[in-house]
Amino acid sequence: MAGGRLVKTRQFSSPHYIGDPVNTIHIFNTLRAEEIFLLDIRATVEGRDPDYGLLAQQARFVSVPFGYGGGIRTLDQVRRVLAAGCEKVVVNSAATDPAFVTAAARLTGSQAIVVSVDVRRDPDGMARPYVRSGSHALNESATTFARRMVDAGAGELLLHSIDRDGSMQGYDVPLVQEVATAVSVPVIAVGGARTRDDLAAVIKQGGAQAAAAGALFFYQKATNRNVLVNYPELHIRRSLMR
Amino acid sequence: MTVASETTSVLVAIINFGIGNFGSVSNMVRRVGGTPSEVTWPSELKDAQAIILPGVGSFDAGVGTMREHGLERPLSDRILMAGVPVLGICLGMQIMAERSEEGALPGLGWLPGSVIRFRTNQDGETIRVPHIGWNAVTKQQPSPLLEGIEDGSEFYFVHSYHLDNADTSALVGVTSYGLDFPSVIQKGRIFGTQFHPEKSQIWGEKLFRNFLAVAQHA
């Protein structure tokens, strides 16, 4: 989400308008998505608070787990996001201070604190974590950062490949393998899904506990990016995982 | 949205532990035709026909807040003496047990058993904690709470601790995550689920409907 509009990015830039966030969330809820994350990609950069009104609005009809990320930097914000009816709070920029992750996990239980590990590969291939919507690199490897976040109290990681974001070229499976093996908490892989088979592949081969997607669920297909919100039905998800 | 006429009047007290998912739980109560009311202090409990202990936060924070607010005694009067049905969700179920590895404070002791952390699976291998995701509930015995819910239906779990040594007569459903653990408990009119029915789509909604029906047929 950016500026109150739901958008889909490519490599964390070139936002493409998808629709109204509440309407789209409503559709995913009706399609019985297993979990929904809403990320406000401009909140930190613009120094804005979460839109609590919008979060409370979704909570009135969403009957699946819902996570929010964007602009989170204080414990009061964490408390208010949960009070608005979210189950999980996603932290990225504020996680550069591990003490914040620890304090948040102590407040809510670690199961509610998800750290988004946003990764871009260096020219030599090293996976490097970024913060502030992918604009600031950290001076360590993605795996080291992921481990530190789990030690600090993160209950789950959203492992987001910036390189693959919106590309619809498949997940960065080796990245997922590396991070998922290194940590003891569930890893949600995101960034790059092109087909529904990719969702199963990143779980089976990559060792992720869950596969998330944006473009795959927003567009008709990779070669024809007309907005057509879609989500595989339960029996399809089961057969993919067989 | 259809409102079940037989449950329209049920006033459901949702206990406020200071942090939690009051919003999601009260929305679900409303959806199945109940009237949710947030309860922070004993005086707010008086007309409650059903009680829900929601589940986000840590064990000591939950049980501690409840005691600081003077809620333990009035709640046990209503639940254990007057037979007002209670549904504990996730942490809300755990605090009804005798104790938990997560905290130092004693639990409410309304349910037999203690709460332990996930460590290893049946083969002694370390498992990923927290347990997060959709998992099947296998029925162990009939309960009004699971009335009309297919055996093996999936519910949404998010937790690091689970009930252990539960009295088998109270065991209604089990779920497997590395090992089998109690996921639905009933002792008389005390009910507990380790999963989050308020986030479990149609089966979660059905479970809430069932719970309100229990309250209705007092």
mmCIF file of C-alpha atoms in Angstrom, chain A residues 10-143:
data_model
loop_
_atom_site.group_PDB
_atom_site.id
_atom_site.type_symbol
_atom_site.label_atom_id
_atom_site.label_comp_id
_atom_site.label_asym_id
_atom_site.label_seq_id
_atom_site.Cartn_x
_atom_site.Cartn_y
_atom_site.Cartn_z
ATOM 1 C CA ARG A 10 8.767 -4.233 -8.908
ATOM 2 C CA GLN A 11 12.024 -4.447 -6.967
ATOM 3 C CA PHE A 12 10.390 -2.230 -4.353
ATOM 4 C CA SER A 13 9.780 0.575 -6.877
ATOM 5 C CA SER A 14 7.499 1.433 -9.835
ATOM 6 C CA PRO A 15 4.253 1.021 -7.860
ATOM 7 C CA HIS A 16 1.376 -0.172 -10.056
ATOM 8 C CA TYR A 17 -2.156 0.615 -8.857
ATOM 9 C CA ILE A 18 -4.175 -2.481 -7.938
ATOM 10 C CA GLY A 19 -7.244 -1.071 -6.244
ATOM 11 C CA ASP A 20 -8.799 -0.009 -2.998
ATOM 12 C CA PRO A 21 -7.101 -1.782 -0.067
ATOM 13 C CA VAL A 22 -10.297 -2.576 1.859
ATOM 14 C CA ASN A 23 -12.061 -3.968 -1.230
ATOM 15 C CA THR A 24 -9.085 -6.106 -2.155
ATOM 16 C CA ILE A 25 -8.712 -7.420 1.400
ATOM 17 C CA HIS A 26 -12.405 -8.230 1.312
ATOM 18 C CA ILE A 27 -11.917 -10.281 -1.848
ATOM 19 C CA PHE A 28 -9.000 -12.236 -0.371
ATOM 20 C CA ASN A 29 -11.061 -12.894 2.764
ATOM 21 C CA THR A 30 -13.932 -14.173 0.641
ATOM 22 C CA LEU A 31 -11.517 -16.363 -1.320
ATOM 23 C CA ARG A 32 -10.426 -17.730 2.074
ATOM 24 C CA ALA A 33 -6.782 -16.733 1.900
ATOM 25 C CA GLU A 34 -4.827 -18.498 4.641
ATOM 26 C CA GLU A 35 -3.324 -15.237 5.845
ATOM 27 C CA ILE A 36 -3.211 -11.626 4.701
ATOM 28 C CA PHE A 37 -0.396 -9.102 5.157
ATOM 29 C CA LEU A 38 -0.836 -5.410 4.412
ATOM 30 C CA LEU A 39 2.433 -3.489 4.104
ATOM 31 C CA ASP A 40 2.430 0.293 3.912
ATOM 32 C CA ILE A 41 5.644 0.815 1.951
ATOM 33 C CA ARG A 42 5.700 4.605 2.369
ATOM 34 C CA ALA A 43 4.896 4.946 6.086
ATOM 35 C CA THR A 44 8.479 4.792 7.415
ATOM 36 C CA VAL A 45 9.922 6.974 4.669
ATOM 37 C CA GLU A 46 7.174 9.571 5.209
ATOM 38 C CA GLY A 47 7.349 9.192 9.014
ATOM 39 C CA ARG A 48 3.639 8.370 9.241
ATOM 40 C CA ASP A 49 1.717 6.345 11.814
ATOM 41 C CA PRO A 50 -0.203 3.234 10.751
ATOM 42 C CA ASP A 51 -3.717 4.006 9.486
ATOM 43 C CA TYR A 52 -5.512 2.557 12.538
ATOM 44 C CA GLY A 53 -8.907 3.413 11.077
ATOM 45 C CA LEU A 54 -8.231 1.290 8.016
ATOM 46 C CA LEU A 55 -6.948 -1.563 10.193
ATOM 47 C CA ALA A 56 -10.074 -1.466 12.358
ATOM 48 C CA GLN A 57 -12.174 -1.440 9.180
ATOM 49 C CA GLN A 58 -10.608 -4.664 7.858
ATOM 50 C CA ALA A 59 -10.985 -6.326 11.275
ATOM 51 C CA ARG A 60 -14.750 -5.968 11.054
ATOM 52 C CA PHE A 61 -14.966 -8.535 8.278
ATOM 53 C CA VAL A 62 -11.641 -10.389 7.972
ATOM 54 C CA SER A 63 -11.907 -13.880 9.463
ATOM 55 C CA VAL A 64 -8.375 -15.012 8.681
ATOM 56 C CA PRO A 65 -5.070 -14.000 10.299
ATOM 57 C CA PHE A 66 -4.060 -10.474 9.403
ATOM 58 C CA GLY A 67 -0.654 -8.843 9.700
ATOM 59 C CA TYR A 68 0.283 -5.185 9.274
ATOM 60 C CA GLY A 69 3.658 -3.625 8.564
ATOM 61 C CA GLY A 70 4.832 -0.103 7.784
ATOM 62 C CA GLY A 71 6.086 2.776 9.923
ATOM 63 C CA ILE A 72 6.291 0.734 13.134
ATOM 64 C CA ARG A 73 8.814 2.257 15.533
ATOM 65 C CA THR A 74 7.182 2.423 19.003
ATOM 66 C CA LEU A 75 5.607 -0.062 21.416
ATOM 67 C CA ASP A 76 2.506 2.079 21.542
ATOM 68 C CA GLN A 77 2.074 1.585 17.787
ATOM 69 C CA VAL A 78 2.495 -2.176 18.235
ATOM 70 C CA ARG A 79 -0.194 -2.185 20.929
ATOM 71 C CA ARG A 80 -2.564 -0.101 18.824
ATOM 72 C CA VAL A 81 -2.123 -2.241 15.707
ATOM 73 C CA LEU A 82 -3.070 -5.364 17.689
ATOM 74 C CA ALA A 83 -5.916 -3.543 19.417
ATOM 75 C CA ALA A 84 -7.240 -2.618 15.961
ATOM 76 C CA GLY A 85 -7.659 -6.332 15.281
ATOM 77 C CA CYS A 86 -4.388 -7.467 13.695
ATOM 78 C CA GLU A 87 -2.688 -10.673 14.840
ATOM 79 C CA LYS A 88 0.808 -9.757 13.703
ATOM 80 C CA VAL A 89 2.969 -6.687 13.430
ATOM 81 C CA VAL A 90 5.708 -6.581 10.811
ATOM 82 C CA VAL A 91 8.872 -4.671 11.664
ATOM 83 C CA ASN A 92 11.716 -3.810 9.314
ATOM 84 C CA SER A 93 13.481 -0.454 9.801
ATOM 85 C CA ALA A 94 12.961 -0.424 13.585
ATOM 86 C CA ALA A 95 14.535 -3.894 13.793
ATOM 87 C CA THR A 96 17.954 -2.313 13.316
ATOM 88 C CA ASP A 97 17.582 -1.831 17.073
ATOM 89 C CA PRO A 98 17.204 -5.445 18.298
ATOM 90 C CA ALA A 99 16.172 -4.131 21.728
ATOM 91 C CA PHE A 100 12.980 -2.866 20.100
ATOM 92 C CA VAL A 101 12.199 -6.340 18.762
ATOM 93 C CA THR A 102 12.836 -7.778 22.231
ATOM 94 C CA ALA A 103 10.581 -5.244 23.954
ATOM 95 C CA ALA A 104 7.814 -5.751 21.383
ATOM 96 C CA ALA A 105 7.979 -9.542 21.742
ATOM 97 C CA ARG A 106 7.828 -9.229 25.516
ATOM 98 C CA LEU A 107 4.705 -7.110 25.177
ATOM 99 C CA THR A 108 2.826 -9.269 22.698
ATOM 100 C CA GLY A 109 4.497 -12.676 22.764
ATOM 101 C CA SER A 110 6.965 -13.431 19.992
ATOM 102 C CA GLN A 111 4.275 -15.047 17.799
ATOM 103 C CA ALA A 112 2.934 -11.561 17.008
ATOM 104 C CA ILE A 113 6.275 -10.028 16.015
ATOM 105 C CA VAL A 114 7.342 -10.669 12.435
ATOM 106 C CA VAL A 115 10.598 -9.189 11.185
ATOM 107 C CA SER A 116 10.696 -8.482 7.471
ATOM 108 C CA VAL A 117 14.123 -9.438 6.154
ATOM 109 C CA ASP A 118 14.265 -7.528 2.861
ATOM 110 C CA VAL A 119 17.129 -8.877 0.785
ATOM 111 C CA ARG A 120 18.953 -7.682 -2.306
ATOM 112 C CA ARG A 121 21.940 -9.581 -3.633
ATOM 113 C CA ASP A 122 25.256 -7.719 -4.013
ATOM 114 C CA PRO A 123 26.925 -7.904 -7.453
ATOM 115 C CA ASP A 124 29.062 -10.751 -6.094
ATOM 116 C CA GLY A 125 25.886 -12.630 -5.082
ATOM 117 C CA MET A 126 26.002 -12.051 -1.327
ATOM 118 C CA ALA A 127 22.495 -11.738 0.126
ATOM 119 C CA ARG A 128 22.341 -8.406 1.982
ATOM 120 C CA PRO A 129 19.504 -7.136 4.205
ATOM 121 C CA TYR A 130 17.973 -3.696 3.562
ATOM 122 C CA VAL A 131 15.722 -1.393 5.564
ATOM 123 C CA ARG A 132 13.621 1.709 4.845
ATOM 124 C CA SER A 133 11.749 0.175 1.898
ATOM 125 C CA GLY A 134 14.911 -1.284 0.440
ATOM 126 C CA SER A 135 16.821 1.997 0.383
ATOM 127 C CA HIS A 136 19.425 1.398 3.138
ATOM 128 C CA ALA A 137 21.815 -1.567 3.121
ATOM 129 C CA LEU A 138 22.981 -3.151 6.361
ATOM 130 C CA ASN A 139 26.569 -4.186 6.851
ATOM 131 C CA GLU A 140 26.043 -7.916 7.381
ATOM 132 C CA SER A 141 24.654 -10.963 5.607
ATOM 133 C CA ALA A 142 20.933 -11.702 5.427
ATOM 134 C CA THR A 143 21.468 -14.878 7.430
#
